mmCIF file of C-alpha atoms and ligand atoms in Angstrom:
data_model
loop_
_atom_site.group_PDB
_atom_site.id
_atom_site.type_symbol
_atom_site.label_atom_id
_atom_site.label_comp_id
_atom_site.label_asym_id
_atom_site.label_seq_id
_atom_site.Cartn_x
_atom_site.Cartn_y
_atom_site.Cartn_z
ATOM 1 C CA UNK L 12 -38.749 81.877 164.393
ATOM 2 C CA UNK L 13 -37.722 80.563 160.897
ATOM 3 C CA UNK L 14 -37.043 83.218 158.137
ATOM 4 C CA UNK L 15 -36.511 83.400 154.535
ATOM 5 C CA UNK L 16 -33.360 85.758 154.689
ATOM 6 C CA UNK L 17 -35.049 88.128 152.314
ATOM 7 C CA UNK L 18 -38.187 87.759 152.829
ATOM 8 C CA UNK L 19 -38.026 87.664 156.753
ATOM 9 C CA UNK L 20 -41.992 88.561 157.593
ATOM 10 C CA UNK L 21 -43.037 88.296 161.342
ATOM 11 C CA UNK L 22 -44.788 85.024 162.062
ATOM 12 C CA UNK L 23 -47.730 85.029 165.088
ATOM 13 C CA UNK L 24 -45.780 83.264 168.070
ATOM 14 C CA UNK L 25 -48.522 80.251 168.738
ATOM 15 C CA UNK L 26 -48.598 79.072 165.093
ATOM 16 C CA UNK L 27 -44.734 78.614 165.020
ATOM 17 C CA UNK L 28 -43.157 76.173 168.073
ATOM 18 C CA UNK L 29 -44.094 72.824 166.552
ATOM 19 C CA UNK L 30 -43.309 73.672 163.010
ATOM 20 C CA UNK L 31 -40.145 75.483 164.246
ATOM 21 C CA UNK L 32 -38.896 72.724 165.988
ATOM 22 C CA UNK L 33 -39.192 70.103 163.111
ATOM 23 C CA UNK L 34 -37.478 72.919 160.838
ATOM 24 C CA UNK L 35 -34.602 73.395 163.310
ATOM 25 C CA UNK L 36 -34.083 69.473 163.574
ATOM 26 C CA UNK L 37 -33.824 69.819 159.366
ATOM 27 C CA UNK L 38 -31.756 72.636 159.382
ATOM 28 C CA UNK L 39 -29.533 71.228 162.054
ATOM 29 C CA UNK L 40 -29.188 68.140 160.114
ATOM 30 C CA UNK L 41 -28.074 70.144 157.137
ATOM 31 C CA UNK L 42 -25.364 71.666 159.062
ATOM 32 C CA UNK L 43 -24.227 68.525 160.396
ATOM 33 C CA UNK L 44 -24.302 67.015 156.835
ATOM 34 C CA UNK L 45 -21.773 70.170 155.821
ATOM 35 C CA UNK L 46 -24.295 71.291 153.615
ATOM 36 C CA UNK L 47 -23.781 75.238 152.742
ATOM 37 C CA UNK L 48 -26.493 77.764 153.775
ATOM 38 C CA UNK L 49 -27.193 80.282 151.022
ATOM 39 C CA UNK L 50 -29.115 83.765 151.332
ATOM 40 C CA UNK L 51 -32.845 82.422 150.310
ATOM 41 C CA UNK L 52 -32.516 79.191 152.097
ATOM 42 C CA UNK L 53 -34.894 78.720 155.326
ATOM 43 C CA UNK L 54 -32.908 79.059 158.555
ATOM 44 C CA UNK L 55 -33.617 79.881 162.232
ATOM 45 C CA UNK L 56 -34.072 83.738 162.981
ATOM 46 C CA UNK L 57 -31.038 83.294 165.725
ATOM 47 C CA UNK L 58 -28.820 81.778 162.847
ATOM 48 C CA UNK L 59 -29.571 84.555 160.900
ATOM 49 C CA UNK L 60 -28.961 87.104 163.849
ATOM 50 C CA UNK L 61 -25.753 85.809 164.586
ATOM 51 C CA UNK L 62 -24.315 85.936 161.165
ATOM 52 C CA UNK L 63 -25.471 89.900 160.915
ATOM 53 C CA UNK L 64 -23.837 90.602 164.347
ATOM 54 C CA UNK L 65 -20.373 88.581 163.584
ATOM 55 C CA UNK L 66 -20.229 89.851 159.944
ATOM 56 C CA UNK L 67 -21.166 93.382 160.464
ATOM 57 C CA UNK L 68 -18.677 93.121 163.524
ATOM 58 C CA UNK L 69 -15.956 91.827 161.452
ATOM 59 C CA UNK L 70 -16.570 94.535 158.461
ATOM 60 C CA UNK L 71 -16.811 97.553 160.988
ATOM 61 C CA UNK L 72 -13.239 96.073 162.324
ATOM 62 C CA UNK L 73 -12.132 96.149 158.705
ATOM 63 C CA UNK L 74 -13.124 99.840 158.155
ATOM 64 C CA UNK L 75 -12.033 100.851 161.658
ATOM 65 C CA UNK L 76 -9.004 98.838 160.988
ATOM 66 C CA UNK L 77 -7.685 101.149 158.543
ATOM 67 C CA UNK L 78 -7.129 104.065 160.961
ATOM 68 C CA UNK L 79 -4.159 102.894 162.867
ATOM 69 C CA UNK L 80 -2.171 102.117 159.913
ATOM 70 C CA UNK L 81 -3.446 105.181 157.811
ATOM 71 C CA UNK L 82 -2.128 107.065 160.457
ATOM 72 C CA UNK L 83 1.537 106.095 158.670
ATOM 73 C CA UNK L 84 0.799 106.359 155.132
ATOM 74 C CA UNK L 85 2.683 109.919 154.693
ATOM 75 C CA UNK L 86 5.467 108.702 157.260
ATOM 76 C CA UNK L 87 6.565 105.404 155.905
ATOM 77 C CA UNK L 88 10.045 105.347 155.731
ATOM 78 C CA UNK L 89 10.741 104.497 151.930
ATOM 79 C CA UNK L 90 8.582 104.625 148.668
ATOM 80 C CA UNK L 91 8.185 101.156 148.818
ATOM 81 C CA UNK L 92 7.275 100.701 152.389
ATOM 82 C CA UNK L 93 4.771 103.372 151.246
ATOM 83 C CA UNK L 94 3.212 101.697 148.242
ATOM 84 C CA UNK L 95 2.843 98.306 150.258
ATOM 85 C CA UNK L 96 1.111 100.037 153.174
ATOM 86 C CA UNK L 97 -1.030 102.055 150.845
ATOM 87 C CA UNK L 98 -2.371 98.606 149.222
ATOM 88 C CA UNK L 99 -2.570 96.955 152.591
ATOM 89 C CA UNK L 100 -4.609 99.661 153.969
ATOM 90 C CA UNK L 101 -6.923 99.632 150.662
ATOM 91 C CA UNK L 102 -7.081 96.352 150.890
ATOM 92 C CA UNK L 103 -8.535 96.305 154.543
ATOM 93 C CA UNK L 104 -11.424 98.891 153.002
ATOM 94 C CA UNK L 105 -12.249 96.044 150.272
ATOM 95 C CA UNK L 106 -12.586 93.369 152.861
ATOM 96 C CA UNK L 107 -15.048 95.653 154.700
ATOM 97 C CA UNK L 108 -16.864 96.365 151.613
ATOM 98 C CA UNK L 109 -17.091 92.151 150.537
ATOM 99 C CA UNK L 110 -18.223 91.834 154.289
ATOM 100 C CA UNK L 111 -21.047 94.567 154.174
ATOM 101 C CA UNK L 112 -22.337 92.826 150.820
ATOM 102 C CA UNK L 113 -22.412 89.634 152.767
ATOM 103 C CA UNK L 114 -24.164 90.676 155.478
ATOM 104 C CA UNK L 115 -26.863 92.246 153.074
ATOM 105 C CA UNK L 116 -27.797 88.914 151.875
ATOM 106 C CA UNK L 117 -29.062 88.425 155.234
ATOM 107 C CA UNK L 118 -31.440 90.827 154.730
ATOM 108 C CA UNK L 119 -30.000 93.715 156.589
ATOM 109 C CA UNK L 120 -29.367 97.267 154.882
ATOM 110 C CA UNK L 121 -25.747 98.417 154.642
ATOM 111 C CA UNK L 122 -26.486 102.060 155.387
ATOM 112 C CA UNK L 123 -28.415 100.378 159.011
ATOM 113 C CA UNK L 124 -25.120 98.679 159.961
ATOM 114 C CA UNK L 125 -23.076 101.976 159.209
ATOM 115 C CA UNK L 126 -25.449 103.640 161.327
ATOM 116 C CA UNK L 127 -25.097 101.467 164.062
ATOM 117 C CA UNK L 128 -21.132 101.919 164.016
ATOM 118 C CA UNK L 129 -21.425 105.521 163.850
ATOM 119 C CA UNK L 130 -23.684 105.481 166.734
ATOM 120 C CA UNK L 131 -21.537 104.168 168.661
ATOM 121 C CA UNK L 132 -23.945 100.796 169.086
ATOM 122 C CA UNK L 133 -21.820 98.361 166.973
ATOM 123 C CA UNK L 134 -18.810 96.019 168.329
ATOM 124 C CA UNK L 135 -15.593 96.226 166.220
ATOM 125 C CA UNK L 136 -12.397 94.502 167.013
ATOM 126 C CA UNK L 137 -10.584 95.566 170.273
ATOM 127 C CA UNK L 138 -7.530 95.500 168.960
ATOM 128 C CA UNK L 139 -8.072 98.602 166.858
ATOM 129 C CA UNK L 140 -8.457 101.051 169.885
ATOM 130 C CA UNK L 141 -4.534 100.990 170.609
ATOM 131 C CA UNK L 142 -2.634 103.593 168.863
ATOM 132 C CA UNK L 143 0.134 103.421 166.241
ATOM 133 C CA UNK L 144 2.990 105.328 168.093
ATOM 134 C CA UNK L 145 6.186 104.073 165.748
ATOM 135 C CA UNK L 146 6.734 102.508 162.572
ATOM 136 C CA UNK L 147 7.576 99.367 164.525
ATOM 137 C CA UNK L 148 3.861 99.309 165.161
ATOM 138 C CA UNK L 149 2.983 99.025 161.516
ATOM 139 C CA UNK L 150 5.360 96.184 161.570
ATOM 140 C CA UNK L 151 3.627 94.611 164.320
ATOM 141 C CA UNK L 152 0.106 95.156 162.985
ATOM 142 C CA UNK L 153 1.048 92.884 159.824
ATOM 143 C CA UNK L 154 2.781 90.386 161.696
ATOM 144 C CA UNK L 155 0.788 89.886 164.536
ATOM 145 C CA UNK L 156 -2.841 91.359 164.132
ATOM 146 C CA UNK L 157 -3.043 90.089 160.532
ATOM 147 C CA UNK L 158 -0.981 87.017 162.100
ATOM 148 C CA UNK L 159 -4.093 86.305 164.514
ATOM 149 C CA UNK L 160 -6.628 87.573 161.527
ATOM 150 C CA UNK L 161 -5.367 84.648 159.675
ATOM 151 C CA UNK L 162 -5.614 82.185 162.217
ATOM 152 C CA UNK L 163 -9.170 83.134 163.264
ATOM 153 C CA UNK L 164 -10.495 83.395 159.503
ATOM 154 C CA UNK L 165 -8.881 80.575 157.574
ATOM 155 C CA UNK L 166 -11.652 78.013 159.836
ATOM 156 C CA UNK L 167 -14.485 81.053 158.324
ATOM 157 C CA UNK L 168 -13.865 79.628 155.041
ATOM 158 C CA UNK L 169 -15.943 76.493 155.913
ATOM 159 C CA UNK L 170 -18.278 78.377 157.906
ATOM 160 C CA UNK L 171 -21.757 77.170 157.343
ATOM 161 C CA UNK L 172 -22.954 80.042 155.373
ATOM 162 C CA UNK L 173 -21.948 80.500 151.668
ATOM 163 C CA UNK L 174 -21.577 84.193 151.329
ATOM 164 C CA UNK L 175 -19.496 84.369 154.432
ATOM 165 C CA UNK L 176 -17.633 81.546 153.805
ATOM 166 C CA UNK L 177 -16.592 82.346 150.088
ATOM 167 C CA UNK L 178 -15.738 86.186 150.970
ATOM 168 C CA UNK L 179 -13.023 84.989 153.528
ATOM 169 C CA UNK L 180 -11.208 83.141 150.749
ATOM 170 C CA UNK L 181 -9.975 86.104 149.338
ATOM 171 C CA UNK L 182 -9.826 88.069 151.961
ATOM 172 C CA UNK L 183 -7.290 85.088 153.817
ATOM 173 C CA UNK L 184 -5.375 85.393 150.300
ATOM 174 C CA UNK L 185 -4.762 89.285 151.195
ATOM 175 C CA UNK L 186 -4.205 88.893 154.960
ATOM 176 C CA UNK L 187 -1.437 86.530 154.359
ATOM 177 C CA UNK L 188 0.416 88.978 151.977
ATOM 178 C CA UNK L 189 -0.434 91.478 155.116
ATOM 179 C CA UNK L 190 1.283 89.202 157.409
ATOM 180 C CA UNK L 191 4.353 88.650 155.358
ATOM 181 C CA UNK L 192 4.700 92.605 154.843
ATOM 182 C CA UNK L 193 4.202 93.261 158.416
ATOM 183 C CA UNK L 194 6.941 90.183 159.575
ATOM 184 C CA UNK L 195 9.503 91.735 156.699
ATOM 185 C CA UNK L 196 9.068 95.321 158.676
ATOM 186 C CA UNK L 197 9.942 93.462 161.870
ATOM 187 C CA UNK L 198 13.159 91.399 160.331
ATOM 188 C CA UNK L 199 14.727 94.845 159.166
ATOM 189 C CA UNK L 200 14.058 96.438 162.039
ATOM 190 C CA UNK L 201 15.448 93.684 164.076
ATOM 191 C CA UNK L 202 18.433 93.290 161.897
ATOM 192 C CA UNK L 203 19.097 97.270 161.850
ATOM 193 C CA UNK L 204 20.655 99.416 164.563
ATOM 194 C CA UNK L 205 20.200 98.911 168.085
ATOM 195 C CA UNK L 206 17.823 101.723 168.036
ATOM 196 C CA UNK L 207 15.569 99.964 165.544
ATOM 197 C CA UNK L 208 15.587 96.832 167.374
ATOM 198 C CA UNK L 209 14.310 98.513 170.668
ATOM 199 C CA UNK L 210 11.832 99.956 168.493
ATOM 200 C CA UNK L 211 10.617 96.722 167.616
ATOM 201 C CA UNK L 212 10.738 95.318 171.038
ATOM 202 C CA UNK L 213 8.896 98.248 172.560
ATOM 203 C CA UNK L 214 5.825 97.808 169.697
ATOM 204 C CA UNK L 215 5.774 94.064 170.645
ATOM 205 C CA UNK L 216 5.800 94.919 174.453
ATOM 206 C CA UNK L 217 2.784 97.028 173.913
ATOM 207 C CA UNK L 218 0.524 94.935 171.036
ATOM 208 C CA UNK L 219 1.045 91.546 172.528
ATOM 209 C CA UNK L 220 -1.071 91.341 175.328
ATOM 210 C CA UNK L 221 -3.930 93.109 173.030
ATOM 211 C CA UNK L 222 -3.519 90.698 170.244
ATOM 212 C CA UNK L 223 -4.263 88.017 172.525
ATOM 213 C CA UNK L 224 -7.440 89.468 173.793
ATOM 214 C CA UNK L 225 -8.605 89.465 169.762
ATOM 215 C CA UNK L 226 -9.613 86.096 170.015
ATOM 216 C CA UNK L 227 -12.382 86.981 172.199
ATOM 217 C CA UNK L 228 -13.114 86.038 175.793
ATOM 218 C CA UNK L 229 -11.498 82.663 177.236
ATOM 219 C CA UNK L 230 -14.361 79.883 176.505
ATOM 220 C CA UNK L 231 -16.454 79.678 179.661
ATOM 221 C CA UNK L 232 -17.278 83.303 179.123
ATOM 222 C CA UNK L 233 -17.945 83.098 175.129
ATOM 223 C CA UNK L 234 -21.661 83.454 175.110
ATOM 224 C CA UNK L 235 -22.411 82.767 171.477
ATOM 225 C CA UNK L 236 -19.093 80.043 171.502
ATOM 226 C CA UNK L 237 -21.182 77.273 171.581
ATOM 227 C CA UNK L 238 -24.299 77.808 169.479
ATOM 228 C CA UNK L 239 -21.975 79.092 167.188
ATOM 229 C CA UNK L 240 -19.879 76.086 166.972
ATOM 230 C CA UNK L 241 -22.890 73.836 166.940
ATOM 231 C CA UNK L 242 -24.052 75.806 163.763
ATOM 232 C CA UNK L 243 -20.493 75.588 162.262
ATOM 233 C CA UNK L 244 -20.339 78.892 161.800
ATOM 234 C CA UNK L 245 -17.386 78.893 164.403
ATOM 235 C CA UNK L 246 -14.935 75.964 163.829
ATOM 236 C CA UNK L 247 -12.487 76.262 166.822
ATOM 237 C CA UNK L 248 -13.288 77.898 170.267
ATOM 238 C CA UNK L 249 -11.674 81.424 170.942
ATOM 239 C CA UNK L 250 -8.974 79.373 173.337
ATOM 240 C CA UNK L 251 -8.268 76.839 171.034
ATOM 241 C CA UNK L 252 -7.283 79.783 168.192
ATOM 242 C CA UNK L 253 -5.713 81.809 170.951
ATOM 243 C CA UNK L 254 -3.259 78.885 171.676
ATOM 244 C CA UNK L 255 -2.567 78.023 168.139
ATOM 245 C CA UNK L 256 -1.595 81.701 167.426
ATOM 246 C CA UNK L 257 0.804 81.230 170.620
ATOM 247 C CA UNK L 258 2.294 78.067 169.348
ATOM 248 C CA UNK L 259 2.705 79.838 165.873
ATOM 249 C CA UNK L 260 4.112 83.085 167.053
ATOM 250 C CA UNK L 261 6.490 82.289 170.149
ATOM 251 C CA UNK L 262 9.146 80.674 167.344
ATOM 252 C CA UNK L 263 8.454 83.652 165.181
ATOM 253 C CA UNK L 264 9.650 86.290 167.679
ATOM 254 C CA UNK L 265 12.423 83.646 169.036
ATOM 255 C CA UNK L 266 13.753 83.998 164.993
ATOM 256 C CA UNK L 267 13.403 88.010 165.272
ATOM 257 C CA UNK L 268 15.428 87.770 168.458
ATOM 258 C CA UNK L 269 12.614 89.520 170.468
ATOM 259 C CA UNK L 270 11.208 88.505 174.081
ATOM 260 C CA UNK L 271 7.944 87.956 174.421
ATOM 261 C CA UNK L 272 6.754 90.167 177.178
ATOM 262 C CA UNK L 273 5.427 87.916 179.776
ATOM 263 C CA UNK L 274 7.914 86.369 182.236
ATOM 264 C CA UNK L 275 5.447 83.252 182.873
ATOM 265 C CA UNK L 276 5.807 82.135 179.134
ATOM 266 C CA UNK L 277 6.873 78.668 179.155
ATOM 267 C CA UNK L 278 6.895 75.341 176.730
ATOM 268 C CA UNK L 279 4.887 72.529 178.235
ATOM 269 C CA UNK L 280 6.673 69.622 176.895
ATOM 270 C CA UNK L 281 3.663 67.103 177.594
ATOM 271 C CA UNK L 282 1.071 69.209 176.041
ATOM 272 C CA UNK L 283 3.242 70.636 173.235
ATOM 273 C CA UNK L 284 2.336 73.893 173.517
ATOM 274 C CA UNK L 285 3.464 77.421 174.738
ATOM 275 C CA UNK L 286 1.671 78.502 178.025
ATOM 276 C CA UNK L 287 1.386 82.211 178.745
ATOM 277 C CA UNK L 288 0.449 84.336 182.287
ATOM 278 C CA UNK L 289 -2.898 85.141 182.831
ATOM 279 C CA UNK L 290 -4.236 87.395 180.333
ATOM 280 C CA UNK L 291 -5.706 90.957 181.618
ATOM 281 C CA UNK L 292 -9.337 90.430 180.957
ATOM 282 C CA UNK L 293 -10.542 93.759 182.678
ATOM 283 C CA UNK L 294 -8.481 95.480 179.834
ATOM 284 C CA UNK L 295 -10.256 94.103 177.424
ATOM 285 C CA UNK L 296 -13.706 94.743 178.898
ATOM 286 C CA UNK L 297 -12.865 98.312 179.581
ATOM 287 C CA UNK L 298 -11.950 98.602 175.752
ATOM 288 C CA UNK L 299 -15.222 96.745 174.789
ATOM 289 C CA UNK L 300 -16.863 99.395 177.125
ATOM 290 C CA UNK L 301 -15.385 102.272 175.169
ATOM 291 C CA UNK L 302 -12.457 102.985 177.663
ATOM 292 C CA UNK L 303 -9.659 102.124 175.307
ATOM 293 C CA UNK L 304 -6.838 104.508 174.311
ATOM 294 C CA UNK L 305 -8.406 105.630 170.986
ATOM 295 C CA UNK L 306 -12.031 104.587 171.026
ATOM 296 C CA UNK L 307 -13.520 108.003 170.865
ATOM 297 C CA UNK L 308 -10.781 109.089 168.496
ATOM 298 C CA UNK L 309 -11.764 106.139 166.118
ATOM 299 C CA UNK L 310 -15.410 106.778 166.161
ATOM 300 C CA UNK L 311 -14.533 110.592 165.583
ATOM 301 C CA UNK L 312 -12.818 109.717 162.472
ATOM 302 C CA UNK L 313 -15.415 107.397 161.253
ATOM 303 C CA UNK L 314 -18.016 109.777 161.798
ATOM 304 C CA UNK L 315 -15.772 113.012 160.185
ATOM 305 C CA UNK L 316 -15.351 110.570 157.264
ATOM 306 C CA UNK L 317 -19.092 110.022 156.769
ATOM 307 C CA UNK L 318 -19.672 113.368 157.038
ATOM 308 C CA UNK L 319 -17.267 114.571 154.603
ATOM 309 C CA UNK L 320 -18.250 111.472 152.313
ATOM 310 C CA UNK L 321 -21.811 113.243 151.903
ATOM 311 C CA UNK L 322 -21.390 114.715 148.799
ATOM 312 C CA UNK L 323 -19.829 111.301 147.151
ATOM 313 C CA UNK L 324 -22.864 109.470 147.723
ATOM 314 C CA UNK L 325 -25.181 112.179 146.682
ATOM 315 C CA UNK L 326 -23.524 112.494 143.420
ATOM 316 C CA UNK L 327 -23.491 108.901 142.885
ATOM 317 C CA UNK L 328 -27.266 108.837 143.888
ATOM 318 C CA UNK L 329 -27.469 111.197 141.400
ATOM 319 C CA UNK L 330 -25.755 109.771 138.437
ATOM 320 C CA UNK L 331 -27.616 106.541 139.123
ATOM 321 C CA UNK L 332 -31.235 108.670 138.931
ATOM 322 C CA UNK L 333 -29.830 110.209 135.610
ATOM 323 C CA UNK L 334 -28.743 106.606 134.061
ATOM 324 C CA UNK L 335 -32.008 105.323 134.913
ATOM 325 C CA UNK L 336 -34.013 108.497 133.174
ATOM 326 C CA UNK L 337 -31.903 107.983 130.408
ATOM 327 C CA UNK L 338 -32.756 104.410 129.838
ATOM 328 C CA UNK L 339 -36.558 104.927 130.574
ATOM 329 C CA UNK L 340 -36.281 107.575 127.849
ATOM 330 C CA UNK L 341 -34.468 105.292 125.706
ATOM 331 C CA UNK L 342 -37.163 101.971 126.187
HETATM 332 N N1 FAQ G 407 -13.027 92.898 170.219
HETATM 333 O O1 FAQ G 407 -19.155 84.905 172.687
HETATM 334 P P1 FAQ G 407 -18.031 85.864 172.035
HETATM 335 C C1 FAQ G 407 -8.880 92.020 161.265
HETATM 336 C C2 FAQ G 407 -17.235 90.263 171.977
HETATM 337 S S1 FAQ G 407 -10.252 91.708 161.446
HETATM 338 C C3 FAQ G 407 -14.371 93.251 170.387
HETATM 339 O O2 FAQ G 407 -16.788 84.917 172.245
HETATM 340 P P2 FAQ G 407 -18.424 85.374 169.180
HETATM 341 C C4 FAQ G 407 -8.101 92.186 160.013
HETATM 342 C C5 FAQ G 407 -18.419 89.747 170.830
HETATM 343 O O3 FAQ G 407 -18.616 90.542 169.280
HETATM 344 C C6 FAQ G 407 -10.818 91.580 163.432
HETATM 345 N N2 FAQ G 407 -15.135 92.569 170.715
HETATM 346 O O4 FAQ G 407 -18.447 86.445 170.423
HETATM 347 C C7 FAQ G 407 -7.539 93.500 160.065
HETATM 348 C C8 FAQ G 407 -19.649 89.177 171.782
HETATM 349 O O5 FAQ G 407 -20.639 90.727 171.932
HETATM 350 P P3 FAQ G 407 -21.810 90.659 171.281
HETATM 351 C C9 FAQ G 407 -12.069 90.953 163.700
HETATM 352 C C10 FAQ G 407 -14.975 91.107 170.856
HETATM 353 O O6 FAQ G 407 -18.805 86.219 168.206
HETATM 354 C C11 FAQ G 407 -6.056 93.245 160.217
HETATM 355 C C12 FAQ G 407 -18.734 89.307 173.257
HETATM 356 O O7 FAQ G 407 -17.493 89.750 173.180
HETATM 357 N N3 FAQ G 407 -12.177 89.741 162.990
HETATM 358 O O8 FAQ G 407 -8.007 92.257 162.054
HETATM 359 C C13 FAQ G 407 -13.791 90.582 170.601
HETATM 360 O O9 FAQ G 407 -18.583 84.094 169.396
HETATM 361 C C14 FAQ G 407 -5.134 94.469 160.296
HETATM 362 C C15 FAQ G 407 -18.829 87.851 173.654
HETATM 363 O O10 FAQ G 407 -17.859 87.211 172.816
HETATM 364 C C16 FAQ G 407 -13.370 89.306 163.055
HETATM 365 O O11 FAQ G 407 -14.340 89.985 163.173
HETATM 366 C C17 FAQ G 407 -13.115 91.526 170.368
HETATM 367 N N4 FAQ G 407 -11.689 91.289 169.986
HETATM 368 O O12 FAQ G 407 -16.520 85.405 168.959
HETATM 369 C C18 FAQ G 407 -7.562 94.697 159.400
HETATM 370 C C19 FAQ G 407 -13.654 87.525 162.854
HETATM 371 N N5 FAQ G 407 -13.832 89.589 170.930
HETATM 372 O O13 FAQ G 407 -21.810 90.231 170.225
HETATM 373 C C20 FAQ G 407 -6.815 96.110 159.677
HETATM 374 C C21 FAQ G 407 -14.876 87.250 163.005
HETATM 375 C C22 FAQ G 407 -15.312 89.150 171.439
HETATM 376 O O14 FAQ G 407 -22.460 89.504 172.249
HETATM 377 C C23 FAQ G 407 -5.364 95.784 160.109
HETATM 378 N N6 FAQ G 407 -15.304 87.371 164.491
HETATM 379 N N7 FAQ G 407 -15.947 90.116 171.313
HETATM 380 O O15 FAQ G 407 -22.128 92.260 172.025
HETATM 381 C C24 FAQ G 407 -15.397 86.110 165.027
HETATM 382 O O16 FAQ G 407 -14.321 84.876 164.478
HETATM 383 C C25 FAQ G 407 -16.031 86.117 166.550
HETATM 384 O O17 FAQ G 407 -16.985 87.090 166.347
HETATM 385 C C26 FAQ G 407 -15.104 86.411 167.690
HETATM 386 C C27 FAQ G 407 -15.913 86.587 169.036
HETATM 387 C C28 FAQ G 407 -14.047 85.521 167.970
HETATM 388 C C29 FAQ G 407 -14.177 87.903 167.517
#
């Protein structure tokens, strides 16, 4: 079915098919010609749904992603580290808001998306279901989690849907600062005492495999991959991005003097790539099914924040109403 994103009325099935096939061909031709799709353009309903799914999961990831690092704001080891971490966590909140706004251009209400998250029906990135046990975890999140996010998100700046692509440009600039602050924490720890270096290694040991899982299932199991690539929402497959990330990250670990926790890691000179051992996809599936180390804690924290924020939403609504009345009176 075809929709105007902001005017998504249902059409009778029998009147749709021939018209839809012609429109689908026209739509694909626009995509193939690298034209940007904008909110009020006609688009296949499946394209709209795919974008709502991906952008909202992305927004939820940014919001839930504030929690593992937020956990360390009060315990940052210096004022400088605290200021940088506060700014970073605030940025993640901002990214969530731009992304909810981008999803809203597809005709879905932000409140509905937030409700899906709070009811436990929406996905967010698997990585945020792991705990931050030491300060080195904050370094690893910046270095690797933001590093993986950038690898995935730079191509999204060229995604076919205009509002998503434009939101990603600013987000990527901020993620780049996040990645550098994380790498700098790691560098400081690795040049510090033996205990600090051991803490950095322990964090890398715990985060390496979950970070590789962030890129999503292997290509043959990626159920949306092919269609999203045809629509130029995705510019690279899950495995392609994972490989780019591995190739970029192994030399960084070597520079830090840290060992990647993979006895099978080797350089393949013919292909020019680093090859890892097998990823434990059963762990990924378990995390997605709600059985990761922190799934319950993360959702409970979001629900608590939502309940505790009810008075802010009420106050904002009351203020808007007051403004509206004042304007009516003045008119
Ligand atoms: N976790 O068919 P595919 C960040 C799901 S932001 C959970 O390959 P697709 C910033 C997938 O949704 C991190 N679920 O799916 C930050 C689908 O399930 P569904 C988030 C996952 O969409 C840093 C199913 O598996 N980034 O880190 C995951 O074509 C530091 C089948 O998968 C984005 O969201 C996963 N890791 O490709 C914040 C980027 N992977 O919906 C704080 C935008 C896959 O059918 C601190 N998203 N699934 O029920 C994307 O690029 C894509 O959606 C992929 C997945 C690549 C994530």
